[in-house]
Amino acid sequence: MSKDKFKALSARGGGLFDEKISELKNDGKADADDAKVHTFRIKQSNIEKLKNYVHQQKLAGFPYISQGEVIDEALERFFESVGEIAERPEDLKKREKKLTGRRKKGNKDFDL
């Protein structure tokens, strides 16, 4: 999404997710850009910066901007800068689906 479209969506009171939800309601089909809740670890300092940025944008006249929209926009820009990314194999995707939500509490897979 372009920066102008992002600001326009925020300014008019709707966001990326609102737009996608209404598209879903209209055609009933799910697509690759549907919003999904996903849990992962982020450094606390980056979370604070994200919150500060969103607060700053709200004070600057974009009252409907959200943390999710900012992260989504940042990821889109990152992927544009990286270039072509190969798809994961289908068997790996199937295994990931089976494991969804099965992470044990206190499991420290990595340190940030």
GROMACS .gro file of N, CA, C and O in nm:
model
  448
    1MET      N    1   0.085  -0.117   0.000
    1MET     CA    2   0.000   0.000   0.000
    1MET      C    3   0.089   0.123   0.000
    1MET      O    4   0.189   0.127   0.070
    2SER      N    5   0.053   0.221  -0.075
    2SER     CA    6   0.133   0.342  -0.083
    2SER      C    7   0.114   0.425   0.043
    2SER      O    8   0.014   0.413   0.113
    3LYS      N    9   0.212   0.511   0.070
    3LYS     CA   10   0.205   0.597   0.187
    3LYS      C   11   0.083   0.688   0.180
    3LYS      O   12   0.015   0.711   0.280
    4ASP      N   13   0.051   0.740   0.060
    4ASP     CA   14  -0.065   0.828   0.043
    4ASP      C   15  -0.195   0.755   0.072
    4ASP      O   16  -0.282   0.806   0.139
    5LYS      N   17  -0.206   0.633   0.021
    5LYS     CA   18  -0.328   0.555   0.045
    5LYS      C   19  -0.340   0.524   0.194
    5LYS      O   20  -0.447   0.530   0.252
    6PHE      N   21  -0.226   0.490   0.257
    6PHE     CA   22  -0.223   0.459   0.399
    6PHE      C   23  -0.273   0.579   0.480
    6PHE      O   24  -0.359   0.566   0.566
    7LYS      N   25  -0.222   0.699   0.448
    7LYS     CA   26  -0.264   0.819   0.519
    7LYS      C   27  -0.411   0.851   0.490
    7LYS      O   28  -0.485   0.893   0.578
    8ALA      N   29  -0.454   0.829   0.367
    8ALA     CA   30  -0.593   0.857   0.331
    8ALA      C   31  -0.688   0.764   0.407
    8ALA      O   32  -0.791   0.807   0.457
    9LEU      N   33  -0.652   0.637   0.417
    9LEU     CA   34  -0.735   0.543   0.491
    9LEU      C   35  -0.743   0.582   0.638
    9LEU      O   36  -0.849   0.580   0.699
   10SER      N   37  -0.630   0.620   0.695
   10SER     CA   38  -0.627   0.659   0.835
   10SER      C   39  -0.708   0.786   0.857
   10SER      O   40  -0.780   0.799   0.955
   11ALA      N   41  -0.698   0.882   0.766
   11ALA     CA   42  -0.765   1.010   0.781
   11ALA      C   43  -0.917   1.000   0.770
   11ALA      O   44  -0.990   1.072   0.836
   12ARG      N   45  -0.964   0.907   0.688
   12ARG     CA   46  -1.109   0.900   0.668
   12ARG      C   47  -1.179   0.812   0.772
   12ARG      O   48  -1.299   0.796   0.769
   13GLY      N   49  -1.101   0.750   0.861
   13GLY     CA   50  -1.163   0.673   0.967
   13GLY      C   51  -1.164   0.524   0.942
   13GLY      O   52  -1.206   0.448   1.025
   14GLY      N   53  -1.116   0.482   0.829
   14GLY     CA   54  -1.108   0.339   0.801
   14GLY      C   55  -0.964   0.301   0.787
   14GLY      O   56  -0.880   0.384   0.760
   15GLY      N   57  -0.934   0.178   0.809
   15GLY     CA   58  -0.797   0.135   0.796
   15GLY      C   59  -0.786   0.019   0.700
   15GLY      O   60  -0.884  -0.026   0.642
   16LEU      N   61  -0.667  -0.030   0.685
   16LEU     CA   62  -0.640  -0.143   0.598
   16LEU      C   63  -0.731  -0.260   0.633
   16LEU      O   64  -0.793  -0.321   0.548
   17PHE      N   65  -0.743  -0.288   0.761
   17PHE     CA   66  -0.821  -0.404   0.803
   17PHE      C   67  -0.969  -0.381   0.780
   17PHE      O   68  -1.041  -0.471   0.741
   18ASP      N   69  -1.017  -0.259   0.804
   18ASP     CA   70  -1.158  -0.228   0.779
   18ASP      C   71  -1.191  -0.251   0.632
   18ASP      O   72  -1.295  -0.305   0.597
   19GLU      N   73  -1.100  -0.207   0.544
   19GLU     CA   74  -1.120  -0.223   0.401
   19GLU      C   75  -1.126  -0.371   0.363
   19GLU      O   76  -1.214  -0.414   0.289
   20LYS      N   77  -1.037  -0.450   0.417
   20LYS     CA   78  -1.034  -0.592   0.385
   20LYS      C   79  -1.156  -0.664   0.441
   20LYS      O   80  -1.210  -0.753   0.378
   21ILE      N   81  -1.199  -0.626   0.560
   21ILE     CA   82  -1.317  -0.689   0.620
   21ILE      C   83  -1.440  -0.661   0.536
   21ILE      O   84  -1.520  -0.750   0.510
   22SER      N   85  -1.456  -0.538   0.488
   22SER     CA   86  -1.573  -0.509   0.406
   22SER      C   87  -1.566  -0.581   0.271
   22SER      O   88  -1.667  -0.624   0.218
   23GLU      N   89  -1.445  -0.599   0.217
   23GLU     CA   90  -1.432  -0.677   0.094
   23GLU      C   91  -1.475  -0.821   0.118
   23GLU      O   92  -1.544  -0.881   0.037
   24LEU      N   93  -1.434  -0.876   0.232
   24LEU     CA   94  -1.471  -1.012   0.267
   24LEU      C   95  -1.622  -1.027   0.280
   24LEU      O   96  -1.681  -1.123   0.231
   25LYS      N   97  -1.685  -0.931   0.346
   25LYS     CA   98  -1.830  -0.936   0.364
   25LYS      C   99  -1.902  -0.930   0.230
   25LYS      O  100  -2.004  -0.992   0.212
   26ASN      N  101  -1.844  -0.855   0.136
   26ASN     CA  102  -1.909  -0.837   0.006
   26ASN      C  103  -1.904  -0.962  -0.081
   26ASN      O  104  -2.000  -0.997  -0.145
   27ASP      N  105  -1.789  -1.030  -0.084
   27ASP     CA  106  -1.781  -1.145  -0.175
   27ASP      C  107  -1.773  -1.280  -0.105
   27ASP      O  108  -1.786  -1.382  -0.168
   28GLY      N  109  -1.751  -1.280   0.026
   28GLY     CA  110  -1.749  -1.404   0.101
   28GLY      C  111  -1.627  -1.491   0.079
   28GLY      O  112  -1.615  -1.597   0.136
   29LYS      N  113  -1.533  -1.445  -0.005
   29LYS     CA  114  -1.415  -1.524  -0.034
   29LYS      C  115  -1.297  -1.473   0.049
   29LYS      O  116  -1.277  -1.354   0.063
   30ALA      N  117  -1.219  -1.566   0.101
   30ALA     CA  118  -1.097  -1.529   0.172
   30ALA      C  119  -0.985  -1.517   0.069
   30ALA      O  120  -0.983  -1.588  -0.031
   31ASP      N  121  -0.894  -1.422   0.091
   31ASP     CA  122  -0.779  -1.414   0.002
   31ASP      C  123  -0.651  -1.399   0.086
   31ASP      O  124  -0.656  -1.396   0.207
   32ALA      N  125  -0.538  -1.391   0.018
   32ALA     CA  126  -0.409  -1.389   0.086
   32ALA      C  127  -0.388  -1.264   0.170
   32ALA      O  128  -0.303  -1.263   0.258
   33ASP      N  129  -0.464  -1.158   0.148
   33ASP     CA  130  -0.445  -1.035   0.223
   33ASP      C  131  -0.544  -1.017   0.337
   33ASP      O  132  -0.556  -0.908   0.392
   34ASP      N  133  -0.616  -1.122   0.375
   34ASP     CA  134  -0.705  -1.111   0.490
   34ASP      C  135  -0.623  -1.090   0.616
   34ASP      O  136  -0.514  -1.145   0.631
   35ALA      N  137  -0.676  -1.011   0.709
   35ALA     CA  138  -0.609  -0.989   0.836
   35ALA      C  139  -0.618  -1.116   0.920
   35ALA      O  140  -0.720  -1.185   0.921
   36LYS      N  141  -0.510  -1.148   0.989
   36LYS     CA  142  -0.505  -1.268   1.072
   36LYS      C  143  -0.426  -1.236   1.197
   36LYS      O  144  -0.325  -1.167   1.192
   37VAL      N  145  -0.471  -1.286   1.308
   37VAL     CA  146  -0.398  -1.269   1.433
   37VAL      C  147  -0.282  -1.368   1.432
   37VAL      O  148  -0.300  -1.486   1.403
   38HIS      N  149  -0.163  -1.319   1.463
   38HIS     CA  150  -0.044  -1.403   1.465
   38HIS      C  151   0.040  -1.362   1.585
   38HIS      O  152   0.060  -1.242   1.608
   39THR      N  153   0.089  -1.456   1.659
   39THR     CA  154   0.166  -1.426   1.779
   39THR      C  155   0.314  -1.453   1.755
   39THR      O  156   0.350  -1.560   1.707
   40PHE      N  157   0.396  -1.355   1.788
   40PHE     CA  158   0.540  -1.373   1.780
   40PHE      C  159   0.606  -1.274   1.874
   40PHE      O  160   0.541  -1.183   1.926
   41ARG      N  161   0.733  -1.291   1.898
   41ARG     CA  162   0.807  -1.206   1.991
   41ARG      C  163   0.867  -1.085   1.919
   41ARG      O  164   0.920  -1.099   1.810
   42ILE      N  165   0.858  -0.971   1.985
   42ILE     CA  166   0.919  -0.847   1.936
   42ILE      C  167   0.989  -0.783   2.054
   42ILE      O  168   0.938  -0.787   2.167
   43LYS      N  169   1.103  -0.723   2.030
   43LYS     CA  170   1.174  -0.655   2.139
   43LYS      C  171   1.084  -0.550   2.202
   43LYS      O  172   1.013  -0.476   2.133
   44GLN      N  173   1.090  -0.541   2.334
   44GLN     CA  174   1.009  -0.443   2.407
   44GLN      C  175   1.039  -0.301   2.361
   44GLN      O  176   0.949  -0.219   2.348
   45SER      N  177   1.165  -0.271   2.331
   45SER     CA  178   1.201  -0.136   2.286
   45SER      C  179   1.132  -0.103   2.152
   45SER      O  180   1.090   0.011   2.130
   46ASN      N  181   1.117  -0.203   2.064
   46ASN     CA  182   1.047  -0.179   1.936
   46ASN      C  183   0.897  -0.161   1.958
   46ASN      O  184   0.834  -0.083   1.887
   47ILE      N  185   0.841  -0.231   2.053
   47ILE     CA  186   0.698  -0.213   2.085
   47ILE      C  187   0.675  -0.071   2.136
   47ILE      O  188   0.579  -0.005   2.096
   48GLU      N  189   0.763  -0.024   2.222
   48GLU     CA  190   0.750   0.112   2.275
   48GLU      C  191   0.763   0.216   2.163
   48GLU      O  192   0.687   0.312   2.158
   49LYS      N  193   0.858   0.196   2.072
   49LYS     CA  194   0.873   0.288   1.959
   49LYS      C  195   0.748   0.287   1.871
   49LYS      O  196   0.704   0.392   1.824
   50LEU      N  197   0.692   0.169   1.849
   50LEU     CA  198   0.570   0.157   1.770
   50LEU      C  199   0.455   0.234   1.836
   50LEU      O  200   0.385   0.311   1.771
   51LYS      N  201   0.439   0.215   1.966
   51LYS     CA  202   0.333   0.286   2.038
   51LYS      C  203   0.354   0.437   2.032
   51LYS      O  204   0.260   0.514   2.013
   52ASN      N  205   0.480   0.479   2.050
   52ASN     CA  206   0.512   0.622   2.044
   52ASN      C  207   0.482   0.679   1.906
   52ASN      O  208   0.428   0.789   1.892
   53TYR      N  209   0.517   0.604   1.801
   53TYR     CA  210   0.493   0.650   1.664
   53TYR      C  211   0.344   0.665   1.637
   53TYR      O  212   0.299   0.765   1.582
   54VAL      N  213   0.265   0.565   1.676
   54VAL     CA  214   0.121   0.570   1.654
   54VAL      C  215   0.061   0.688   1.730
   54VAL      O  216  -0.022   0.763   1.676
   55HIS      N  217   0.106   0.709   1.853
   55HIS     CA  218   0.057   0.824   1.931
   55HIS      C  219   0.092   0.955   1.861
   55HIS      O  220   0.008   1.044   1.849
   56GLN      N  221   0.215   0.966   1.812
   56GLN     CA  222   0.261   1.085   1.741
   56GLN      C  223   0.175   1.111   1.618
   56GLN      O  224   0.136   1.225   1.589
   57GLN      N  225   0.144   1.005   1.543
   57GLN     CA  226   0.062   1.020   1.422
   57GLN      C  227  -0.081   1.063   1.455
   57GLN      O  228  -0.141   1.141   1.383
   58LYS      N  229  -0.133   1.013   1.565
   58LYS     CA  230  -0.268   1.053   1.607
   58LYS      C  231  -0.271   1.201   1.642
   58LYS      O  232  -0.365   1.272   1.607
   59LEU      N  233  -0.167   1.248   1.710
   59LEU     CA  234  -0.158   1.391   1.743
   59LEU      C  235  -0.140   1.476   1.619
   59LEU      O  236  -0.183   1.591   1.615
   60ALA      N  237  -0.078   1.418   1.515
   60ALA     CA  238  -0.052   1.492   1.390
   60ALA      C  239  -0.174   1.494   1.296
   60ALA      O  240  -0.166   1.548   1.188
   61GLY      N  241  -0.284   1.435   1.339
   61GLY     CA  242  -0.405   1.443   1.257
   61GLY      C  243  -0.451   1.315   1.191
   61GLY      O  244  -0.534   1.318   1.102
   62PHE      N  245  -0.397   1.202   1.232
   62PHE     CA  246  -0.440   1.072   1.179
   62PHE      C  247  -0.497   0.989   1.293
   62PHE      O  248  -0.434   0.895   1.341
   63PRO      N  249  -0.618   1.022   1.340
   63PRO     CA  250  -0.671   0.961   1.462
   63PRO      C  251  -0.704   0.812   1.453
   63PRO      O  252  -0.718   0.747   1.555
   64TYR      N  253  -0.716   0.759   1.333
   64TYR     CA  254  -0.759   0.620   1.320
   64TYR      C  255  -0.646   0.524   1.283
   64TYR      O  256  -0.672   0.409   1.251
   65ILE      N  257  -0.523   0.569   1.289
   65ILE     CA  258  -0.409   0.483   1.259
   65ILE      C  259  -0.397   0.379   1.371
   65ILE      O  260  -0.430   0.407   1.486
   66SER      N  261  -0.353   0.260   1.335
   66SER     CA  262  -0.337   0.155   1.436
   66SER      C  263  -0.197   0.095   1.428
   66SER      O  264  -0.128   0.108   1.327
   67GLN      N  265  -0.159   0.028   1.536
   67GLN     CA  266  -0.029  -0.038   1.539
   67GLN      C  267  -0.021  -0.145   1.430
   67GLN      O  268   0.081  -0.160   1.364
   68GLY      N  269  -0.130  -0.218   1.410
   68GLY     CA  270  -0.132  -0.322   1.307
   68GLY      C  271  -0.110  -0.266   1.168
   68GLY      O  272  -0.039  -0.325   1.086
   69GLU      N  273  -0.171  -0.151   1.140
   69GLU     CA  274  -0.153  -0.088   1.009
   69GLU      C  275  -0.008  -0.045   0.989
   69GLU      O  276   0.047  -0.061   0.880
   70VAL      N  277   0.055   0.007   1.094
   70VAL     CA  278   0.194   0.051   1.083
   70VAL      C  279   0.285  -0.069   1.057
   70VAL      O  280   0.372  -0.065   0.970
   71ILE      N  281   0.262  -0.178   1.128
   71ILE     CA  282   0.344  -0.299   1.108
   71ILE      C  283   0.322  -0.354   0.968
   71ILE      O  284   0.417  -0.393   0.900
   72ASP      N  285   0.197  -0.357   0.924
   72ASP     CA  286   0.166  -0.408   0.791
   72ASP      C  287   0.237  -0.325   0.683
   72ASP      O  288   0.296  -0.379   0.590
   73GLU      N  289   0.231  -0.193   0.697
   73GLU     CA  290   0.297  -0.104   0.601
   73GLU      C  291   0.449  -0.125   0.604
   73GLU      O  292   0.514  -0.131   0.499
   74ALA      N  293   0.507  -0.140   0.724
   74ALA     CA  294   0.651  -0.161   0.736
   74ALA      C  295   0.692  -0.292   0.669
   74ALA      O  296   0.794  -0.299   0.600
   75LEU      N  297   0.612  -0.397   0.689
   75LEU     CA  298   0.644  -0.526   0.626
   75LEU      C  299   0.632  -0.518   0.475
   75LEU      O  300   0.716  -0.574   0.403
   76GLU      N  301   0.531  -0.448   0.425
   76GLU     CA  302   0.517  -0.433   0.280
   76GLU      C  303   0.638  -0.362   0.221
   76GLU      O  304   0.691  -0.404   0.117
   77ARG      N  305   0.684  -0.257   0.286
   77ARG     CA  306   0.803  -0.185   0.237
   77ARG      C  307   0.927  -0.273   0.244
   77ARG      O  308   1.011  -0.271   0.154
   78PHE      N  309   0.941  -0.349   0.352
   78PHE     CA  310   1.055  -0.440   0.367
   78PHE      C  311   1.056  -0.542   0.254
   78PHE      O  312   1.158  -0.563   0.189
   79PHE      N  313   0.940  -0.606   0.227
   79PHE     CA  314   0.934  -0.707   0.123
   79PHE      C  315   0.959  -0.648  -0.015
   79PHE      O  316   1.019  -0.715  -0.101
   80GLU      N  317   0.917  -0.524  -0.038
   80GLU     CA  318   0.947  -0.457  -0.166
   80GLU      C  319   1.097  -0.439  -0.182
   80GLU      O  320   1.152  -0.455  -0.290
   81SER      N  321   1.167  -0.405  -0.072
   81SER     CA  322   1.311  -0.382  -0.080
   81SER      C  323   1.389  -0.511  -0.097
   81SER      O  324   1.497  -0.511  -0.155
   82VAL      N  325   1.335  -0.622  -0.049
   82VAL     CA  326   1.404  -0.751  -0.058
   82VAL      C  327   1.398  -0.807  -0.198
   82VAL      O  328   1.492  -0.870  -0.246
   83GLY      N  329   1.287  -0.786  -0.266
   83GLY     CA  330   1.271  -0.841  -0.400
   83GLY      C  331   1.197  -0.973  -0.397
   83GLY      O  332   1.114  -0.998  -0.310
   84GLU      N  333   1.230  -1.060  -0.492
   84GLU     CA  334   1.160  -1.188  -0.508
   84GLU      C  335   1.186  -1.280  -0.388
   84GLU      O  336   1.299  -1.298  -0.345
   85ILE      N  337   1.077  -1.338  -0.336
   85ILE     CA  338   1.086  -1.435  -0.226
   85ILE      C  339   1.018  -1.563  -0.272
   85ILE      O  340   0.903  -1.561  -0.314
   86ALA      N  341   1.091  -1.673  -0.264
   86ALA     CA  342   1.037  -1.803  -0.307
   86ALA      C  343   0.933  -1.854  -0.207
   86ALA      O  344   0.943  -1.831  -0.086
   87GLU      N  345   0.831  -1.923  -0.257
   87GLU     CA  346   0.728  -1.984  -0.173
   87GLU      C  347   0.786  -2.103  -0.097
   87GLU      O  348   0.874  -2.174  -0.148
   88ARG      N  349   0.732  -2.127   0.024
   88ARG     CA  350   0.768  -2.247   0.099
   88ARG      C  351   0.703  -2.368   0.033
   88ARG      O  352   0.597  -2.356  -0.026
   89PRO      N  353   0.764  -2.485   0.046
   89PRO     CA  354   0.702  -2.606  -0.010
   89PRO      C  355   0.567  -2.635   0.057
   89PRO      O  356   0.548  -2.606   0.174
   90GLU      N  357   0.475  -2.695  -0.018
   90GLU     CA  358   0.340  -2.724   0.031
   90GLU      C  359   0.342  -2.817   0.152
   90GLU      O  360   0.263  -2.799   0.245
   91ASP      N  361   0.432  -2.916   0.153
   91ASP     CA  362   0.436  -3.008   0.267
   91ASP      C  363   0.476  -2.936   0.396
   91ASP      O  364   0.427  -2.968   0.504
   92LEU      N  365   0.562  -2.836   0.385
   92LEU     CA  366   0.599  -2.757   0.501
   92LEU      C  367   0.480  -2.675   0.552
   92LEU      O  368   0.455  -2.667   0.672
   93LYS      N  369   0.404  -2.618   0.460
   93LYS     CA  370   0.285  -2.542   0.497
   93LYS      C  371   0.184  -2.630   0.570
   93LYS      O  372   0.123  -2.589   0.668
   94LYS      N  373   0.168  -2.754   0.523
   94LYS     CA  374   0.075  -2.848   0.587
   94LYS      C  375   0.121  -2.882   0.728
   94LYS      O  376   0.041  -2.888   0.821
   95ARG      N  377   0.252  -2.905   0.745
   95ARG     CA  378   0.306  -2.934   0.879
   95ARG      C  379   0.286  -2.816   0.972
   95ARG      O  380   0.252  -2.833   1.089
   96GLU      N  381   0.306  -2.694   0.921
   96GLU     CA  382   0.286  -2.574   1.003
   96GLU      C  383   0.142  -2.563   1.050
   96GLU      O  384   0.116  -2.525   1.163
   97LYS      N  385   0.047  -2.596   0.962
   97LYS     CA  386  -0.095  -2.591   0.999
   97LYS      C  387  -0.125  -2.685   1.115
   97LYS      O  388  -0.201  -2.653   1.205
   98LYS      N  389  -0.065  -2.804   1.113
   98LYS     CA  390  -0.087  -2.902   1.219
   98LYS      C  391  -0.032  -2.853   1.352
   98LYS      O  392  -0.087  -2.882   1.457
   99LEU      N  393   0.077  -2.779   1.349
   99LEU     CA  394   0.144  -2.734   1.471
   99LEU      C  395   0.089  -2.603   1.526
   99LEU      O  396   0.126  -2.563   1.635
  100THR      N  397   0.000  -2.538   1.454
  100THR     CA  398  -0.052  -2.407   1.495
  100THR      C  399  -0.111  -2.414   1.635
  100THR      O  400  -0.194  -2.498   1.665
  101GLY      N  401  -0.065  -2.323   1.721
  101GLY     CA  402  -0.120  -2.311   1.855
  101GLY      C  403  -0.070  -2.414   1.954
  101GLY      O  404  -0.122  -2.425   2.064
  102ARG      N  405   0.031  -2.490   1.920
  102ARG     CA  406   0.077  -2.596   2.009
  102ARG      C  407   0.206  -2.562   2.082
  102ARG      O  408   0.271  -2.650   2.135
  103ARG      N  409   0.242  -2.439   2.086
  103ARG     CA  410   0.365  -2.398   2.152
  103ARG      C  411   0.344  -2.402   2.303
  103ARG      O  412   0.247  -2.349   2.355
  104LYS      N  413   0.436  -2.464   2.376
  104LYS     CA  414   0.422  -2.477   2.520
  104LYS      C  415   0.462  -2.349   2.590
  104LYS      O  416   0.552  -2.278   2.548
  105LYS      N  417   0.393  -2.319   2.701
  105LYS     CA  418   0.427  -2.201   2.780
  105LYS      C  419   0.568  -2.215   2.834
  105LYS      O  420   0.612  -2.323   2.872
  106GLY      N  421   0.638  -2.103   2.835
  106GLY     CA  422   0.774  -2.102   2.889
  106GLY      C  423   0.879  -2.155   2.793
  106GLY      O  424   0.995  -2.161   2.827
  107ASN      N  425   0.840  -2.194   2.674
  107ASN     CA  426   0.934  -2.244   2.575
  107ASN      C  427   1.016  -2.127   2.521
  107ASN      O  428   0.963  -2.035   2.463
  108LYS      N  429   1.145  -2.130   2.543
  108LYS     CA  430   1.233  -2.023   2.498
  108LYS      C  431   1.309  -2.071   2.374
  108LYS      O  432   1.418  -2.123   2.382
  109ASP      N  433   1.243  -2.057   2.258
  109ASP     CA  434   1.305  -2.099   2.133
  109ASP      C  435   1.424  -2.012   2.096
  109ASP      O  436   1.516  -2.055   2.033
  110PHE      N  437   1.416  -1.886   2.138
  110PHE     CA  438   1.522  -1.792   2.101
  110PHE      C  439   1.518  -1.675   2.198
  110PHE      O  440   1.422  -1.655   2.270
  111ASP      N  441   1.627  -1.602   2.202
  111ASP     CA  442   1.633  -1.481   2.285
  111ASP      C  443   1.641  -1.360   2.195
  111ASP      O  444   1.706  -1.364   2.091
  112LEU      N  445   1.573  -1.255   2.235
  112LEU     CA  446   1.578  -1.131   2.158
  112LEU      C  447   1.683  -1.041   2.214
  112LEU      O  448   1.710  -1.028   2.325
   0.00000   0.00000   0.00000
